[in-house]
JSON list of C-alpha atoms and ligand atoms in Angstrom, two decimals:
[
{"chain": "A", "resi": 1, "resn": "MET", "atom": "CA", "xyz": [-0.21, 5.45, 16.69]},
{"chain": "A", "resi": 2, "resn": "ALA", "atom": "CA", "xyz": [-1.08, 7.92, 14.14]},
{"chain": "A", "resi": 3, "resn": "GLY", "atom": "CA", "xyz": [0.53, 11.22, 13.17]},
{"chain": "A", "resi": 4, "resn": "GLU", "atom": "CA", "xyz": [3.93, 11.94, 14.56]},
{"chain": "A", "resi": 5, "resn": "ASN", "atom": "CA", "xyz": [5.14, 8.49, 15.25]},
{"chain": "A", "resi": 6, "resn": "CYS", "atom": "CA", "xyz": [3.43, 6.80, 12.24]},
{"chain": "A", "resi": 7, "resn": "ILE", "atom": "CA", "xyz": [6.21, 6.63, 8.85]},
{"chain": "A", "resi": 8, "resn": "PHE", "atom": "CA", "xyz": [3.36, 6.48, 6.58]},
{"chain": "A", "resi": 9, "resn": "CYS", "atom": "CA", "xyz": [1.47, 9.49, 8.13]},
{"chain": "A", "resi": 10, "resn": "LYS", "atom": "CA", "xyz": [4.47, 11.30, 7.58]},
{"chain": "A", "resi": 11, "resn": "VAL", "atom": "CA", "xyz": [4.78, 10.26, 3.65]},
{"chain": "A", "resi": 12, "resn": "VAL", "atom": "CA", "xyz": [1.34, 11.41, 3.59]},
{"chain": "A", "resi": 13, "resn": "THR", "atom": "CA", "xyz": [2.31, 15.08, 4.79]},
{"chain": "A", "resi": 14, "resn": "GLY", "atom": "CA", "xyz": [5.20, 15.11, 2.69]},
{"chain": "A", "resi": 15, "resn": "GLU", "atom": "CA", "xyz": [7.43, 14.43, 5.96]},
{"chain": "A", "resi": 16, "resn": "ILE", "atom": "CA", "xyz": [9.24, 11.76, 4.44]},
{"chain": "A", "resi": 17, "resn": "PRO", "atom": "CA", "xyz": [9.81, 11.77, 0.86]},
{"chain": "A", "resi": 18, "resn": "ALA", "atom": "CA", "xyz": [8.65, 9.53, -1.10]},
{"chain": "A", "resi": 19, "resn": "ALA", "atom": "CA", "xyz": [8.69, 8.45, -4.93]},
{"chain": "A", "resi": 20, "resn": "LYS", "atom": "CA", "xyz": [4.58, 8.85, -5.73]},
{"chain": "A", "resi": 21, "resn": "VAL", "atom": "CA", "xyz": [3.04, 7.21, -8.18]},
{"chain": "A", "resi": 22, "resn": "TYR", "atom": "CA", "xyz": [-0.83, 8.19, -7.54]},
{"chain": "A", "resi": 23, "resn": "GLU", "atom": "CA", "xyz": [-2.82, 10.55, -4.81]},
{"chain": "A", "resi": 24, "resn": "ASP", "atom": "CA", "xyz": [-5.94, 11.71, -4.83]},
{"chain": "A", "resi": 25, "resn": "GLU", "atom": "CA", "xyz": [-8.03, 12.95, -1.44]},
{"chain": "A", "resi": 26, "resn": "ARG", "atom": "CA", "xyz": [-8.04, 9.61, 0.11]},
{"chain": "A", "resi": 27, "resn": "ALA", "atom": "CA", "xyz": [-5.25, 7.55, -1.00]},
{"chain": "A", "resi": 28, "resn": "VAL", "atom": "CA", "xyz": [-1.24, 7.56, -1.56]},
{"chain": "A", "resi": 29, "resn": "ALA", "atom": "CA", "xyz": [0.54, 5.29, -3.84]},
{"chain": "A", "resi": 30, "resn": "PHE", "atom": "CA", "xyz": [4.50, 5.49, -3.83]},
{"chain": "A", "resi": 31, "resn": "ARG", "atom": "CA", "xyz": [7.27, 3.19, -4.63]},
{"chain": "A", "resi": 32, "resn": "ASP", "atom": "CA", "xyz": [8.26, 0.95, -1.38]},
{"chain": "A", "resi": 33, "resn": "ILE", "atom": "CA", "xyz": [11.98, 1.24, -0.74]},
{"chain": "A", "resi": 34, "resn": "ASN", "atom": "CA", "xyz": [13.09, -2.18, -0.43]},
{"chain": "A", "resi": 35, "resn": "THR", "atom": "CA", "xyz": [11.72, -3.82, -3.83]},
{"chain": "A", "resi": 36, "resn": "GLN", "atom": "CA", "xyz": [10.75, -7.16, -3.93]},
{"chain": "A", "resi": 37, "resn": "ALA", "atom": "CA", "xyz": [9.62, -7.17, -7.62]},
{"chain": "A", "resi": 38, "resn": "PRO", "atom": "CA", "xyz": [10.49, -4.81, -10.67]},
{"chain": "A", "resi": 39, "resn": "THR", "atom": "CA", "xyz": [6.99, -2.87, -9.81]},
{"chain": "A", "resi": 40, "resn": "HIS", "atom": "CA", "xyz": [6.53, -2.35, -5.97]},
{"chain": "A", "resi": 41, "resn": "ALA", "atom": "CA", "xyz": [4.33, -0.04, -4.62]},
{"chain": "A", "resi": 42, "resn": "LEU", "atom": "CA", "xyz": [2.21, 0.59, -1.41]},
{"chain": "A", "resi": 43, "resn": "VAL", "atom": "CA", "xyz": [-0.89, 2.00, -1.66]},
{"chain": "A", "resi": 44, "resn": "ILE", "atom": "CA", "xyz": [-1.86, 3.73, 1.79]},
{"chain": "A", "resi": 45, "resn": "PRO", "atom": "CA", "xyz": [-5.06, 5.79, 2.67]},
{"chain": "A", "resi": 46, "resn": "ARG", "atom": "CA", "xyz": [-4.42, 9.19, 3.85]},
{"chain": "A", "resi": 47, "resn": "ALA", "atom": "CA", "xyz": [-6.29, 8.78, 7.08]},
{"chain": "A", "resi": 48, "resn": "HIS", "atom": "CA", "xyz": [-4.61, 6.46, 9.44]},
{"chain": "A", "resi": 49, "resn": "VAL", "atom": "CA", "xyz": [-5.62, 3.07, 10.49]},
{"chain": "A", "resi": 50, "resn": "ALA", "atom": "CA", "xyz": [-3.17, 0.66, 11.99]},
{"chain": "A", "resi": 51, "resn": "SER", "atom": "CA", "xyz": [-4.01, -2.21, 10.09]},
{"chain": "A", "resi": 52, "resn": "LEU", "atom": "CA", "xyz": [-7.01, -4.48, 9.13]},
{"chain": "A", "resi": 53, "resn": "ASN", "atom": "CA", "xyz": [-7.62, -5.49, 11.94]},
{"chain": "A", "resi": 54, "resn": "GLU", "atom": "CA", "xyz": [-8.47, -1.96, 13.78]},
{"chain": "A", "resi": 55, "resn": "ALA", "atom": "CA", "xyz": [-10.67, -1.30, 10.31]},
{"chain": "A", "resi": 56, "resn": "GLY", "atom": "CA", "xyz": [-14.09, -1.13, 11.13]},
{"chain": "A", "resi": 57, "resn": "GLU", "atom": "CA", "xyz": [-17.63, -0.84, 9.07]},
{"chain": "A", "resi": 58, "resn": "ALA", "atom": "CA", "xyz": [-16.99, 3.25, 8.28]},
{"chain": "A", "resi": 59, "resn": "ASP", "atom": "CA", "xyz": [-13.58, 1.90, 6.68]},
{"chain": "A", "resi": 60, "resn": "GLU", "atom": "CA", "xyz": [-15.62, -0.11, 3.91]},
{"chain": "A", "resi": 61, "resn": "ALA", "atom": "CA", "xyz": [-15.65, 2.32, 1.19]},
{"chain": "A", "resi": 62, "resn": "LEU", "atom": "CA", "xyz": [-12.33, 3.31, 1.87]},
{"chain": "A", "resi": 63, "resn": "LEU", "atom": "CA", "xyz": [-10.90, 0.01, 2.00]},
{"chain": "A", "resi": 64, "resn": "GLY", "atom": "CA", "xyz": [-12.25, -0.99, -1.48]},
{"chain": "A", "resi": 65, "resn": "HIS", "atom": "CA", "xyz": [-10.73, 2.47, -2.87]},
{"chain": "A", "resi": 66, "resn": "LEU", "atom": "CA", "xyz": [-7.40, 1.34, -1.79]},
{"chain": "A", "resi": 67, "resn": "LEU", "atom": "CA", "xyz": [-8.04, -1.99, -4.31]},
{"chain": "A", "resi": 68, "resn": "LEU", "atom": "CA", "xyz": [-9.28, 0.21, -7.09]},
{"chain": "A", "resi": 69, "resn": "VAL", "atom": "CA", "xyz": [-6.20, 2.23, -6.75]},
{"chain": "A", "resi": 70, "resn": "ALA", "atom": "CA", "xyz": [-3.88, -0.44, -6.67]},
{"chain": "A", "resi": 71, "resn": "ALA", "atom": "CA", "xyz": [-5.51, -1.77, -9.60]},
{"chain": "A", "resi": 72, "resn": "ARG", "atom": "CA", "xyz": [-4.90, 1.30, -11.11]},
{"chain": "A", "resi": 73, "resn": "VAL", "atom": "CA", "xyz": [-1.36, 1.38, -10.39]},
{"chain": "A", "resi": 74, "resn": "ALA", "atom": "CA", "xyz": [-0.71, -2.45, -11.82]},
{"chain": "A", "resi": 75, "resn": "ARG", "atom": "CA", "xyz": [-2.57, -0.76, -14.72]},
{"chain": "A", "resi": 76, "resn": "GLU", "atom": "CA", "xyz": [-0.24, 2.30, -15.38]},
{"chain": "A", "resi": 77, "resn": "GLU", "atom": "CA", "xyz": [2.53, 0.03, -14.52]},
{"chain": "A", "resi": 78, "resn": "GLY", "atom": "CA", "xyz": [1.62, -2.44, -17.43]},
{"chain": "A", "resi": 79, "resn": "HIS", "atom": "CA", "xyz": [0.70, -5.85, -15.41]},
{"chain": "A", "resi": 80, "resn": "ALA", "atom": "CA", "xyz": [-2.86, -5.74, -16.13]},
{"chain": "A", "resi": 81, "resn": "GLU", "atom": "CA", "xyz": [-2.44, -8.31, -18.87]},
{"chain": "A", "resi": 82, "resn": "GLY", "atom": "CA", "xyz": [0.56, -10.26, -17.36]},
{"chain": "A", "resi": 83, "resn": "GLY", "atom": "CA", "xyz": [-0.71, -10.38, -13.90]},
{"chain": "A", "resi": 84, "resn": "TYR", "atom": "CA", "xyz": [0.41, -8.86, -10.65]},
{"chain": "A", "resi": 85, "resn": "ARG", "atom": "CA", "xyz": [0.06, -9.14, -6.94]},
{"chain": "A", "resi": 86, "resn": "THR", "atom": "CA", "xyz": [-2.06, -7.47, -4.16]},
{"chain": "A", "resi": 87, "resn": "VAL", "atom": "CA", "xyz": [-0.96, -8.24, -0.51]},
{"chain": "A", "resi": 88, "resn": "ILE", "atom": "CA", "xyz": [-2.01, -6.62, 2.96]},
{"chain": "A", "resi": 89, "resn": "ASN", "atom": "CA", "xyz": [0.17, -7.85, 5.79]},
{"chain": "A", "resi": 90, "resn": "THR", "atom": "CA", "xyz": [-1.68, -8.04, 9.28]},
{"chain": "A", "resi": 91, "resn": "GLY", "atom": "CA", "xyz": [0.25, -8.62, 12.54]},
{"chain": "A", "resi": 92, "resn": "ALA", "atom": "CA", "xyz": [3.66, -8.66, 13.24]},
{"chain": "A", "resi": 93, "resn": "GLY", "atom": "CA", "xyz": [3.28, -12.46, 12.37]},
{"chain": "A", "resi": 94, "resn": "ALA", "atom": "CA", "xyz": [2.37, -11.79, 8.83]},
{"chain": "A", "resi": 95, "resn": "GLY", "atom": "CA", "xyz": [5.05, -9.70, 8.36]},
{"chain": "A", "resi": 96, "resn": "GLN", "atom": "CA", "xyz": [3.36, -5.92, 8.80]},
{"chain": "A", "resi": 97, "resn": "SER", "atom": "CA", "xyz": [6.22, -3.91, 9.81]},
{"chain": "A", "resi": 98, "resn": "VAL", "atom": "CA", "xyz": [4.60, -0.51, 9.21]},
{"chain": "A", "resi": 99, "resn": "PHE", "atom": "CA", "xyz": [1.01, 0.16, 11.48]},
{"chain": "A", "resi": 100, "resn": "HIS", "atom": "CA", "xyz": [-0.54, 1.93, 9.01]},
{"chain": "A", "resi": 101, "resn": "VAL", "atom": "CA", "xyz": [-2.73, -0.14, 6.62]},
{"chain": "A", "resi": 102, "resn": "HIS", "atom": "CA", "xyz": [-1.45, -0.83, 2.74]},
{"chain": "A", "resi": 103, "resn": "VAL", "atom": "CA", "xyz": [-1.43, -2.53, -0.07]},
{"chain": "A", "resi": 104, "resn": "HIS", "atom": "CA", "xyz": [1.61, -3.93, -1.67]},
{"chain": "A", "resi": 105, "resn": "VAL", "atom": "CA", "xyz": [1.12, -4.00, -5.47]},
{"chain": "A", "resi": 106, "resn": "LEU", "atom": "CA", "xyz": [4.17, -6.44, -6.84]},
{"chain": "A", "resi": 107, "resn": "GLY", "atom": "CA", "xyz": [4.07, -6.89, -10.51]},
{"chain": "A", "resi": 108, "resn": "GLY", "atom": "CA", "xyz": [6.65, -7.45, -13.32]},
{"chain": "A", "resi": 109, "resn": "ARG", "atom": "CA", "xyz": [8.27, -11.02, -12.44]},
{"chain": "A", "resi": 110, "resn": "ALA", "atom": "CA", "xyz": [6.96, -14.47, -11.91]},
{"chain": "A", "resi": 111, "resn": "LEU", "atom": "CA", "xyz": [4.93, -14.60, -8.79]},
{"chain": "A", "resi": 112, "resn": "THR", "atom": "CA", "xyz": [4.86, -18.04, -6.93]},
{"chain": "A", "resi": 113, "resn": "TRP", "atom": "CA", "xyz": [2.32, -19.28, -4.70]},
{"chain": "A", "resi": 114, "resn": "PRO", "atom": "CA", "xyz": [1.88, -20.13, -1.88]},
{"chain": "A", "resi": 115, "resn": "PRO", "atom": "CA", "xyz": [3.86, -16.85, -0.93]},
{"chain": "A", "resi": 116, "resn": "GLY", "atom": "CA", "xyz": [6.98, -17.33, 2.06]},
{"chain": "B", "resi": 201, "resn": "LIG", "atom": "P1", "xyz": [5.16, -4.53, 5.80]},
{"chain": "B", "resi": 201, "resn": "LIG", "atom": "O1", "xyz": [6.21, -5.43, 5.99]},
{"chain": "B", "resi": 201, "resn": "LIG", "atom": "O2", "xyz": [3.74, -5.56, 4.72]},
{"chain": "B", "resi": 201, "resn": "LIG", "atom": "O3", "xyz": [4.35, -3.83, 6.81]},
{"chain": "B", "resi": 201, "resn": "LIG", "atom": "O4", "xyz": [5.35, -3.55, 4.42]},
{"chain": "B", "resi": 201, "resn": "LIG", "atom": "C1", "xyz": [6.10, -2.25, 4.85]},
{"chain": "B", "resi": 201, "resn": "LIG", "atom": "C2", "xyz": [6.51, -1.80, 3.43]},
{"chain": "B", "resi": 201, "resn": "LIG", "atom": "O5", "xyz": [7.24, -0.55, 3.97]},
{"chain": "B", "resi": 201, "resn": "LIG", "atom": "C3", "xyz": [8.07, -2.68, 3.56]},
{"chain": "B", "resi": 201, "resn": "LIG", "atom": "O6", "xyz": [7.98, -3.42, 2.07]},
{"chain": "B", "resi": 201, "resn": "LIG", "atom": "C4", "xyz": [9.24, -1.51, 3.48]},
{"chain": "B", "resi": 201, "resn": "LIG", "atom": "O7", "xyz": [9.97, -1.48, 2.53]},
{"chain": "B", "resi": 201, "resn": "LIG", "atom": "C5", "xyz": [8.36, -0.45, 2.93]},
{"chain": "B", "resi": 201, "resn": "LIG", "atom": "N1", "xyz": [8.67, 1.10, 3.69]},
{"chain": "B", "resi": 201, "resn": "LIG", "atom": "C6", "xyz": [9.25, 1.37, 4.95]},
{"chain": "B", "resi": 201, "resn": "LIG", "atom": "N2", "xyz": [9.33, 2.66, 4.81]},
{"chain": "B", "resi": 201, "resn": "LIG", "atom": "C7", "xyz": [9.34, 3.13, 3.61]},
{"chain": "B", "resi": 201, "resn": "LIG", "atom": "C8", "xyz": [9.30, 4.48, 3.05]},
{"chain": "B", "resi": 201, "resn": "LIG", "atom": "N3", "xyz": [9.86, 5.41, 3.84]},
{"chain": "B", "resi": 201, "resn": "LIG", "atom": "N4", "xyz": [8.75, 4.91, 1.63]},
{"chain": "B", "resi": 201, "resn": "LIG", "atom": "C9", "xyz": [8.94, 3.37, 1.21]},
{"chain": "B", "resi": 201, "resn": "LIG", "atom": "N5", "xyz": [8.67, 2.08, 1.41]},
{"chain": "B", "resi": 201, "resn": "LIG", "atom": "C10", "xyz": [8.92, 2.11, 2.99]}
]
């Protein structure tokens, strides 16, 4: 569901406004509108990939890049020392609600394990 029906594709194009914290030629990071922690950002690829289930070998470097961007965002938000969590929900059963792959970056409060 790339393009006009994908809200994160619209964030990439600027059609939907977002509080961006980082962007480069392959990825965009922006603040989640329904924050679950003092820092809650989402890192997405500019290219539409619906979920990890749809990712293939051609996406290997891109997925690694998303994790490095997540670490960068966490570091810039001041969480490198105190810790932070990166989450990729895959499929509705795991809580995925937007089908454009994204890495949640959560930090700034104690994070328990296991997650809910
Ligand atoms: P998930 O449930 O893992 O698919 O995560 C989707 C996330 O996207 C949720 O945490 C939503 O709050 C967030 N979200 C949905 N629409 C927007 C938007 N327009 N801008 C920022 N975050 C959004």
